[in-house]
Coordinates of C-alpha atoms and ligand atoms in Angstrom, one line a residue:
M1 CA -7.4 -1.2 -29.0
R2 CA -9.3 -3.5 -26.6
E3 CA -12.8 -4.2 -27.5
Y4 CA -14.2 -4.3 -23.9
D5 CA -13.6 -2.3 -20.8
I6 CA -13.3 -4.2 -17.6
V7 CA -15.0 -2.8 -14.4
I8 CA -14.1 -4.3 -11.0
G9 CA -15.2 -3.3 -7.5
L10 CA -13.9 -5.2 -4.4
E11 CA -15.4 -5.9 -1.1
V12 CA -12.9 -6.9 1.6
H13 CA -13.5 -8.3 5.0
A14 CA -10.7 -7.7 7.5
Q15 CA -10.7 -9.5 10.7
L16 CA -9.6 -7.2 13.5
L17 CA -6.8 -8.0 16.0
T18 CA -8.8 -7.2 19.1
S19 CA -8.4 -9.7 22.0
T20 CA -12.2 -9.9 22.5
K21 CA -15.2 -10.1 20.2
I22 CA -17.2 -7.1 19.1
F23 CA -20.2 -7.4 21.4
C24 CA -19.1 -9.7 24.2
G25 CA -16.0 -10.6 26.2
C26 CA -15.2 -13.9 24.4
S27 CA -11.7 -14.4 23.1
T28 CA -11.0 -14.0 19.4
K29 CA -8.3 -16.6 19.5
A30 CA -8.4 -19.0 16.6
G31 CA -7.6 -22.6 16.6
L32 CA -9.3 -23.5 19.9
P33 CA -11.6 -26.6 20.3
P34 CA -15.0 -25.9 18.5
N35 CA -17.6 -23.9 20.5
T36 CA -15.4 -23.1 23.5
N37 CA -15.1 -19.4 22.6
T38 CA -18.8 -18.7 23.1
C39 CA -21.2 -17.2 25.5
P40 CA -24.9 -16.4 25.6
V41 CA -24.3 -13.0 23.8
C42 CA -22.5 -14.4 20.8
M43 CA -24.8 -17.5 20.7
G44 CA -27.8 -15.2 20.5
M45 CA -29.7 -16.5 23.5
P46 CA -33.0 -14.8 24.3
G47 CA -32.6 -11.7 26.4
I48 CA -29.0 -11.0 25.7
L49 CA -27.6 -7.5 25.2
P50 CA -24.6 -6.7 23.1
V51 CA -22.0 -4.2 24.4
L52 CA -19.8 -2.6 21.8
N53 CA -16.0 -3.1 22.0
R54 CA -14.5 0.4 21.9
K55 CA -11.3 -1.0 20.2
V56 CA -13.3 -2.0 17.2
V57 CA -14.3 1.6 16.7
A58 CA -10.8 2.9 17.2
Y59 CA -9.5 0.5 14.7
G60 CA -12.2 1.5 12.2
I61 CA -11.3 5.2 12.6
K62 CA -7.7 4.3 12.1
L63 CA -8.3 2.7 8.8
G64 CA -10.8 5.4 7.8
L65 CA -8.2 8.1 8.4
A66 CA -5.4 6.1 6.7
T67 CA -7.6 5.8 3.6
H68 CA -8.8 9.5 3.5
C69 CA -12.4 8.7 4.5
S70 CA -14.6 11.1 6.3
I71 CA -15.5 9.7 9.7
T72 CA -19.2 9.4 10.6
R73 CA -20.0 11.2 13.9
R74 CA -23.3 9.5 14.6
N75 CA -23.1 5.8 13.9
I76 CA -26.3 3.6 14.0
F77 CA -25.8 -0.1 14.0
A78 CA -28.2 -2.2 11.9
R79 CA -29.6 -5.7 11.9
K80 CA -29.2 -7.6 8.6
N81 CA -31.7 -10.5 8.8
Y82 CA -31.2 -13.8 7.2
F83 CA -31.3 -17.5 8.0
Y84 CA -28.2 -19.6 8.0
P85 CA -27.0 -22.3 10.4
D86 CA -23.8 -20.4 11.2
L87 CA -25.7 -17.3 12.3
P88 CA -27.0 -18.0 15.8
K89 CA -29.1 -14.8 16.3
G90 CA -30.8 -15.1 12.8
Y91 CA -29.4 -11.6 12.1
Q92 CA -26.0 -10.0 11.8
I93 CA -25.2 -6.7 13.5
T94 CA -23.6 -4.5 10.9
Q95 CA -23.8 -0.9 9.7
Y96 CA -26.0 0.1 6.8
E97 CA -26.9 3.7 6.3
N98 CA -24.1 5.4 8.2
P99 CA -20.9 3.5 7.8
L100 CA -18.1 4.6 10.0
G101 CA -15.9 5.8 7.1
E102 CA -17.0 7.0 3.6
H103 CA -15.7 8.7 0.4
G104 CA -12.0 7.7 0.8
F105 CA -9.4 6.4 -1.5
L106 CA -6.4 4.3 -1.7
E107 CA -3.5 5.0 -4.0
I108 CA -2.0 2.1 -5.9
E109 CA 1.0 1.7 -8.2
V110 CA 0.6 -0.3 -11.5
G111 CA 3.5 -0.3 -13.9
H112 CA 5.1 3.1 -13.2
S113 CA 1.9 5.2 -12.7
S114 CA -0.2 5.6 -9.7
K115 CA -3.9 5.7 -9.5
R116 CA -6.5 6.4 -6.9
I117 CA -9.2 3.8 -6.2
G118 CA -12.2 5.2 -4.4
I119 CA -13.4 3.7 -1.2
T120 CA -17.1 3.8 -1.0
R121 CA -17.4 2.8 2.7
I122 CA -15.9 1.1 5.7
H123 CA -18.2 -0.3 8.2
M124 CA -18.0 -2.4 11.4
E125 CA -19.7 -5.8 11.7
E126 CA -19.6 -9.1 13.3
D127 CA -18.4 -12.4 11.7
A128 CA -20.5 -15.5 11.6
G129 CA -19.6 -19.0 12.7
K130 CA -18.3 -21.7 10.5
N131 CA -20.1 -24.7 9.0
I132 CA -18.1 -27.9 8.7
H133 CA -19.5 -30.1 6.0
D134 CA -16.8 -32.7 5.1
E135 CA -15.3 -33.9 8.3
H136 CA -18.2 -35.9 9.7
E137 CA -20.1 -37.2 6.7
P138 CA -23.1 -37.3 6.4
L139 CA -23.5 -34.8 9.2
S140 CA -22.7 -31.1 9.1
Y141 CA -21.3 -29.4 12.2
V142 CA -21.2 -25.8 13.2
D143 CA -18.3 -24.1 15.1
F144 CA -19.4 -20.8 16.7
N145 CA -16.0 -19.7 17.9
R146 CA -15.8 -17.1 15.1
A147 CA -19.4 -15.8 15.6
G148 CA -19.0 -12.2 16.9
V149 CA -15.4 -11.7 15.9
P150 CA -15.0 -8.1 14.7
L151 CA -14.7 -7.3 11.0
L152 CA -14.3 -4.2 9.0
E153 CA -15.9 -4.4 5.6
I154 CA -14.2 -2.2 3.0
V155 CA -16.1 -1.6 -0.2
S156 CA -14.3 0.0 -3.2
E157 CA -15.8 2.1 -6.0
P158 CA -15.9 0.3 -9.4
D159 CA -12.8 2.2 -10.3
I160 CA -10.6 -0.9 -11.0
T161 CA -10.1 -1.6 -14.6
S162 CA -7.7 -4.6 -14.8
T163 CA -6.9 -7.7 -12.8
E164 CA -3.4 -6.2 -12.1
E165 CA -5.0 -3.2 -10.5
A166 CA -7.3 -5.4 -8.5
V167 CA -4.3 -7.3 -7.1
A168 CA -2.4 -4.1 -6.5
Y169 CA -5.3 -2.6 -4.6
L170 CA -5.7 -5.7 -2.4
K171 CA -1.9 -5.8 -1.7
E172 CA -1.9 -2.2 -0.8
L173 CA -5.0 -2.4 1.5
R174 CA -3.6 -5.5 3.2
Q175 CA -0.3 -3.7 3.8
V176 CA -2.0 -0.7 5.2
L177 CA -4.1 -2.9 7.6
M178 CA -0.9 -4.6 8.7
Y179 CA 1.1 -1.3 9.2
L180 CA -1.9 -0.1 11.3
D181 CA -1.5 -3.3 13.4
I182 CA -5.3 -3.9 13.2
C183 CA -5.4 -7.1 11.0
D184 CA -2.9 -9.9 10.5
G185 CA -3.6 -10.1 6.8
N186 CA -3.7 -13.9 6.6
M187 CA -5.6 -14.7 3.5
E188 CA -5.4 -18.5 3.8
E189 CA -6.8 -18.5 7.2
G190 CA -9.5 -15.9 6.2
S191 CA -8.5 -12.9 8.3
F192 CA -8.3 -11.0 5.0
R193 CA -11.0 -12.0 2.6
C194 CA -12.1 -10.6 -0.7
D195 CA -15.3 -10.7 -2.9
A196 CA -14.8 -9.3 -6.3
N197 CA -17.5 -7.7 -8.4
I198 CA -16.8 -7.7 -12.2
S199 CA -18.5 -6.7 -15.4
V200 CA -17.5 -5.8 -18.9
K201 CA -18.8 -3.2 -21.3
P202 CA -18.0 -2.1 -24.9
A203 CA -14.8 0.0 -24.8
G204 CA -15.6 3.6 -24.0
S205 CA -19.3 3.0 -23.2
E206 CA -20.6 5.0 -20.3
Q207 CA -23.0 2.3 -19.1
F208 CA -21.8 -0.5 -16.9
G209 CA -22.5 -4.1 -17.8
I210 CA -24.2 -6.5 -15.6
R211 CA -21.9 -7.8 -12.8
T212 CA -21.3 -11.0 -11.1
E213 CA -19.8 -11.4 -7.7
L214 CA -16.9 -13.8 -7.1
K215 CA -16.3 -15.5 -3.8
N216 CA -14.0 -18.2 -2.3
M217 CA -10.6 -16.9 -3.4
N218 CA -8.0 -17.2 -0.6
S219 CA -4.9 -15.9 -2.3
F220 CA -3.9 -13.1 -4.6
K221 CA -3.2 -15.7 -7.3
N222 CA -6.7 -17.1 -7.1
V223 CA -8.2 -13.6 -7.1
Q224 CA -6.3 -12.9 -10.3
K225 CA -7.2 -16.2 -11.9
A226 CA -10.8 -16.0 -10.9
L227 CA -11.2 -12.5 -12.3
E228 CA -9.5 -13.5 -15.6
F229 CA -11.7 -16.6 -16.0
E230 CA -14.8 -14.5 -15.3
I231 CA -13.8 -11.6 -17.6
N232 CA -13.4 -14.2 -20.4
R233 CA -16.7 -15.8 -19.6
H234 CA -18.5 -12.4 -19.7
I235 CA -16.8 -11.4 -23.0
G236 CA -17.7 -14.7 -24.5
I237 CA -21.4 -14.3 -23.5
V238 CA -21.6 -10.7 -24.7
K239 CA -19.8 -11.4 -28.0
S240 CA -22.2 -14.2 -28.9
G241 CA -25.1 -11.8 -28.4
G242 CA -26.1 -13.1 -25.0
R243 CA -26.7 -11.4 -21.6
V244 CA -24.7 -11.9 -18.5
E245 CA -26.9 -12.9 -15.6
Q246 CA -26.4 -11.2 -12.3
D247 CA -25.2 -13.9 -10.0
T248 CA -22.8 -14.9 -7.3
M249 CA -20.1 -17.2 -8.5
L250 CA -17.8 -19.5 -6.5
W251 CA -14.2 -19.9 -7.5
N252 CA -13.1 -23.5 -7.7
A253 CA -9.3 -23.5 -7.4
A254 CA -8.9 -27.2 -8.2
E255 CA -10.8 -26.9 -11.5
N256 CA -9.6 -23.3 -12.3
R257 CA -13.1 -22.1 -13.0
T258 CA -16.1 -20.5 -11.4
Y259 CA -19.5 -22.0 -10.7
S260 CA -22.8 -20.2 -10.3
M261 CA -24.4 -20.3 -6.9
R262 CA -27.7 -20.0 -8.7
S263 CA -29.0 -17.7 -6.0
K264 CA -30.9 -15.3 -8.1
E265 CA -34.4 -16.3 -6.9
E266 CA -33.4 -15.6 -3.3
S267 CA -32.8 -12.1 -4.3
H268 CA -31.6 -10.5 -1.1
D269 CA -34.1 -8.9 1.2
Y270 CA -32.3 -8.5 4.4
R271 CA -34.9 -6.3 6.0
Y272 CA -32.2 -4.0 7.5
F273 CA -33.5 -2.1 10.5
P274 CA -31.7 -0.1 13.2
E275 CA -30.4 -2.4 16.0
P276 CA -32.6 -1.7 19.0
D277 CA -30.2 -3.1 21.5
L278 CA -27.3 -0.7 20.8
L279 CA -27.3 3.0 21.4
P280 CA -26.2 5.3 18.6
L281 CA -22.4 5.5 18.7
E282 CA -21.1 9.1 18.9
V283 CA -17.6 9.7 17.6
D284 CA -16.3 13.1 18.6
D285 CA -13.4 15.2 17.2
A286 CA -11.2 14.5 20.2
W287 CA -11.4 10.8 19.6
I288 CA -10.6 11.2 15.9
E289 CA -7.7 13.5 16.7
E290 CA -6.4 11.1 19.3
V291 CA -6.4 8.2 16.7
R292 CA -4.9 10.5 14.1
S293 CA -2.0 11.4 16.3
L294 CA -1.2 7.7 16.8
L295 CA -1.1 6.8 13.1
P296 CA 2.1 5.3 11.9
E297 CA 3.9 6.3 8.7
L298 CA 2.0 4.4 6.0
P299 CA 3.6 2.1 3.5
S300 CA 3.4 4.5 0.5
A301 CA 4.9 7.3 2.4
R302 CA 7.7 5.0 3.7
R303 CA 8.5 3.7 0.3
R304 CA 8.9 7.3 -1.0
R305 CA 11.0 8.4 2.0
F306 CA 13.3 5.4 1.7
Q307 CA 14.1 6.3 -1.8
L308 CA 14.8 10.0 -1.0
Q309 CA 16.5 9.6 2.3
Y310 CA 18.6 6.5 1.6
G311 CA 19.1 6.9 -2.1
I312 CA 18.0 3.3 -2.8
P313 CA 16.1 2.3 -5.9
E314 CA 12.3 2.0 -6.0
Y315 CA 12.6 -1.8 -6.2
D316 CA 14.6 -1.9 -3.0
A317 CA 12.2 0.4 -1.3
D318 CA 9.2 -1.8 -2.3
V319 CA 10.8 -5.0 -1.0
L320 CA 12.1 -3.4 2.3
T321 CA 8.7 -1.9 3.1
Q322 CA 6.8 -5.1 2.5
S323 CA 6.2 -5.3 6.2
K324 CA 6.7 -2.8 9.0
P325 CA 9.1 -5.0 11.0
L326 CA 11.3 -5.5 7.9
A327 CA 11.4 -1.8 7.2
D328 CA 12.2 -1.1 10.9
Y329 CA 15.0 -3.7 10.7
F330 CA 16.4 -1.9 7.7
E331 CA 16.3 1.5 9.4
K332 CA 17.9 0.2 12.5
C333 CA 20.8 -1.1 10.4
T334 CA 21.2 2.2 8.7
H335 CA 21.5 4.0 12.0
L336 CA 24.4 1.7 12.9
L337 CA 26.2 1.7 9.6
D338 CA 25.9 4.4 7.0
S339 CA 25.8 2.1 3.9
P340 CA 22.1 1.8 3.0
K341 CA 22.5 0.2 -0.4
E342 CA 24.8 -2.5 1.0
I343 CA 22.4 -3.1 3.9
S344 CA 19.5 -3.3 1.4
N345 CA 21.3 -5.8 -0.7
W346 CA 22.0 -8.1 2.3
I347 CA 18.4 -7.9 3.5
M348 CA 16.9 -8.5 0.0
T349 CA 19.1 -11.6 -0.5
S350 CA 20.5 -13.3 2.6
V351 CA 18.0 -12.1 5.2
L352 CA 14.9 -12.8 3.1
R353 CA 16.3 -16.2 2.0
V354 CA 16.7 -17.3 5.6
L355 CA 13.3 -16.0 6.6
N356 CA 11.8 -17.9 3.6
E357 CA 13.7 -21.1 4.3
K358 CA 12.8 -21.1 8.0
G359 CA 9.3 -19.8 7.4
I360 CA 9.8 -17.2 10.1
D361 CA 9.2 -13.5 10.6
I362 CA 12.0 -11.0 10.9
S363 CA 11.2 -10.7 14.6
A364 CA 12.4 -14.3 15.0
L365 CA 15.6 -13.9 13.1
T366 CA 18.7 -14.5 15.4
V367 CA 20.7 -12.0 13.4
T368 CA 20.0 -8.6 14.9
P369 CA 20.7 -5.3 13.1
E370 CA 23.8 -5.0 15.3
M371 CA 25.1 -8.4 14.2
L372 CA 24.4 -7.7 10.5
T373 CA 26.1 -4.3 10.5
D374 CA 29.1 -5.7 12.5
M375 CA 29.5 -8.3 9.8
L376 CA 29.3 -5.7 7.1
S377 CA 32.0 -3.7 8.9
L378 CA 34.3 -6.7 8.8
I379 CA 33.8 -6.8 5.0
K380 CA 34.6 -3.1 4.8
K381 CA 37.8 -3.5 6.8
G382 CA 38.9 -6.3 4.5
T383 CA 38.8 -8.9 7.4
I384 CA 36.5 -11.2 5.3
S385 CA 35.5 -11.3 1.7
I386 CA 31.9 -11.1 0.5
S387 CA 31.8 -14.8 -0.3
M388 CA 33.1 -15.6 3.2
A389 CA 30.5 -13.3 4.7
K390 CA 27.7 -15.3 3.0
D391 CA 28.9 -18.3 5.0
V392 CA 29.3 -16.3 8.1
F393 CA 25.8 -14.9 7.8
S394 CA 24.3 -18.4 7.4
E395 CA 26.1 -19.5 10.6
M396 CA 24.9 -16.4 12.5
A397 CA 21.4 -17.2 11.4
G398 CA 21.7 -20.8 12.5
T399 CA 23.6 -20.4 15.8
G400 CA 23.1 -16.8 16.9
R401 CA 26.8 -16.4 17.3
S402 CA 28.4 -13.0 16.3
S403 CA 30.4 -12.6 13.1
A404 CA 33.6 -11.9 15.1
E405 CA 33.3 -15.2 17.0
I406 CA 32.6 -17.1 13.9
V407 CA 35.5 -15.6 11.9
K408 CA 37.8 -16.3 14.8
S409 CA 36.8 -19.8 15.5
R410 CA 36.8 -20.8 11.8
G411 CA 40.1 -19.0 11.1
L412 CA 38.5 -17.1 8.4
E413 CA 40.4 -13.8 8.7
Q414 CA 41.8 -12.7 5.4
V415 CA 45.5 -12.0 5.3
S416 CA 45.7 -8.3 4.7
D417 CA 49.1 -7.8 6.2
E418 CA 51.1 -6.3 3.4
V419 CA 54.5 -7.3 4.7
D420 CA 53.5 -10.9 5.0
L421 CA 51.9 -11.0 1.6
R422 CA 55.0 -9.3 0.0
D423 CA 57.2 -12.0 1.4
K424 CA 55.1 -14.6 -0.2
V425 CA 54.9 -12.9 -3.5
R426 CA 58.6 -12.5 -3.5
D427 CA 59.0 -16.3 -3.2
I428 CA 56.4 -16.9 -5.9
I429 CA 58.3 -14.6 -8.3
E430 CA 61.5 -16.4 -7.5
N431 CA 60.1 -19.9 -8.0
N432 CA 58.4 -19.0 -11.3
P433 CA 61.0 -17.3 -13.4
A434 CA 59.5 -18.3 -16.8
E435 CA 56.1 -16.9 -16.0
T436 CA 57.6 -13.8 -14.5
E437 CA 59.6 -13.1 -17.7
K438 CA 56.6 -13.6 -19.9
Y439 CA 54.5 -11.3 -17.7
R440 CA 57.2 -8.6 -17.8
A441 CA 57.4 -9.0 -21.6
G442 CA 53.8 -8.0 -21.9
K443 CA 51.7 -11.2 -21.2
T444 CA 49.7 -9.5 -18.5
Q445 CA 47.0 -12.1 -18.5
L446 CA 49.4 -14.1 -16.3
L447 CA 48.3 -11.9 -13.4
G448 CA 45.6 -14.5 -12.6
F449 CA 48.3 -17.2 -12.4
F450 CA 50.2 -15.2 -9.7
V451 CA 47.1 -14.4 -7.8
G452 CA 46.2 -18.1 -7.8
Q453 CA 49.7 -19.0 -6.4
L454 CA 49.3 -16.5 -3.6
M455 CA 45.8 -17.8 -2.8
K456 CA 47.3 -21.2 -2.6
A457 CA 50.1 -20.1 -0.3
T458 CA 47.6 -18.4 2.0
R459 CA 45.0 -21.2 1.7
G460 CA 42.6 -18.8 0.1
K461 CA 42.8 -16.1 2.7
A462 CA 44.7 -13.4 1.0
N463 CA 42.6 -10.3 0.8
P464 CA 42.0 -10.2 -3.1
K465 CA 42.2 -6.5 -3.4
I466 CA 45.5 -6.2 -1.6
A467 CA 46.8 -9.3 -3.3
N468 CA 46.2 -7.9 -6.7
K469 CA 47.8 -4.6 -5.9
I470 CA 50.9 -6.1 -4.4
I471 CA 51.5 -8.6 -7.2
K472 CA 51.1 -5.9 -9.9
E473 CA 53.5 -3.6 -8.0
M474 CA 56.1 -6.3 -7.6
L475 CA 55.9 -7.7 -11.1
D476 CA 56.0 -4.2 -12.6
S477 CA 59.1 -3.2 -10.6
Ligands
ADP1 P1 -24.0 -5.5 -2.8 O1 -24.7 -5.0 -1.7 O2 -24.8 -6.3 -3.8 O3 -22.7 -6.2 -2.5 P2 -22.7 -3.0 -3.3 O4 -23.4 -1.8 -3.7 O5 -22.2 -3.2 -2.0 O6 -23.6 -4.3 -3.7 O7 -21.5 -3.2 -4.4 C1 -20.6 -4.2 -4.2 C2 -19.4 -3.9 -5.1 O8 -19.7 -4.0 -6.5 C3 -18.8 -2.5 -5.0 O9 -17.4 -2.7 -4.7 C4 -19.0 -1.8 -6.3 O10 -17.9 -1.0 -6.6 C5 -19.1 -3.0 -7.2 N1 -19.8 -2.8 -8.4 C6 -21.1 -2.2 -8.5 N2 -21.5 -2.2 -9.8 C7 -20.5 -2.9 -10.5 C8 -20.4 -3.2 -11.9 N3 -21.4 -3.0 -12.8 N4 -19.3 -3.9 -12.3 C9 -18.4 -4.2 -11.4 N5 -18.4 -3.9 -10.1 C10 -19.5 -3.2 -9.7
MG2 MG1 -21.9 -6.2 -0.6
ZN3 ZN1 -19.4 -14.4 23.4

C-alpha cells in the first residue's frame, strides 16, 4: 500500500488557430520581426475599443461540446488587473464568473482501464507579449506580437492521481484540440502550455494537502519529471513533520529540479471586474447546434471504431489515430485495398519511419494512399517480395515514382513463371545427383540447398513461395 495519495489538477492554455487576434485585426502569425503584429488595440492605447473575434467563441464552443461541458449562454468578459511589462493594457481580458464551458470531462486510458477527469471550466482570454531577457544583456526587451493572441484556458478538477494520468490527460486533450483543428498543439513553441497543481495527502484521507503550482514545462517528459520531483519533495516535507508551503514553482529542465518563485507575499489580488468595453456575449441554441453539427469524429471514438470496423489491435488503433491526417491516410488506403492489418503494419513501420527521418507530416509524404496500396497489390500478386517492397517503398518516398515504375526500371520482378522455374529446377537436380539422392533418402533439411541454388540461378528473383513448392514437388516425384 502506498502511504500517500497524489492529487493533481491541470491548467492548460491552448493557443487558437485563428488568423487574427481576439480583439483586433492583427495577424496571429508567429516568427515575424518583433512588434510588427501590433496595433493601438492590442498595444492598449488610450481610447481603444476591443471587438470580439467570433471565431474564438466558435472554437471555444467546439472544445466545450467535445469535452461534454455545458455551454454558457450569457458570457461576461472580465478584466484581470496586474502589472507586468509584457501586458500593455495593465490588465488581461479574460472570463471569470461565467466561463464559456463548465462541468465537462475528458476520458483517458491508463493501463487498460479508462477514467473520467472532470473539466471545471473552459474560458476565452488573450495572451500577453513576451519578455526577452537574455539576448541583449543587460537590457530586457519586450515583443508584443503575441499580445492579444486568443487562448482557451482549460482547468481540470483535481481528479488526477498519478503522473501517468496527468500525461495521459494532456495527450488526450492535445489530440482533441488538434482533431478539432483549433490548436496546433506545439508544446515547444508554447501553443499548448500546461501548469500543474500538485499536493499529497495521507492515503485515504478526505482532506487535500497544500498544493504547489508548477510552471515552465514544455514537453510531456518535463511535465512528468517535474511532477515526480515535486511529489517527492512534498512527501519528504510531510514525512519529516513539516508543512508544504503554497507556492508557484518553476521547473528547471537543465538541473532536473523545481525552484520556488517565492511569490507568496504578492498573494494574487487581480481585482477582477466586468469588462466595460465589451457587451455581454449571447450564445444561442442555434449557434451551439451549428457547431455541434460540424464536430468531427473525436480520437477516442475513432480508436474504438478502427478496432471494430477493421479488426486491428488496440495498439494499432492508437498509433494510427495519433493525428487526424494519419488516420485519414489509413482509411483512404483501406478503401483502395481490403487488407487493413497489412496496411496498418506498413504505416506503423515504413510510413512513420520516413515521416520521422524527414521530420515531415503525412500531408508532405510523396507516397499517396494509391501508391502504397498499388505496391501492396504487387506483393499480393507475388510480383515482389516483402523485402524488395521495403526498398521500393523507400524509393517511392524519395522520388515520388510509382512502385510499378520502380520495379520495372530496377528489374525487380520476381520470377513466378512456373514453367521457367521448373526448367531451372530440373537442371539443378541433374547437376546435383548426390544431394538429390540424400534428400530423397530422407535428409529433407537439404531443401534449403536447392532453394539456394534456384535463387542463384534466378539472381534472387525467384518467388520464394512458388520456388519452395516446385522444388518439393520435383524432388518428391
Ligand atoms: P488558481 O486560480 O490559483 O489557479 P484554481 O481554482 O484555478 O486556482 O485551481 C487551479 C488548479 O488546481 C485546478 O486544476 C484544480 O483542480 C487544482 N487544485 C486545486 N486544489 C488542489 C490541490 N489541493 N491539489 C492539487 N491540485 C489542486
Ligand atoms: Mg489558475
Ligand atoms: Zn492589434
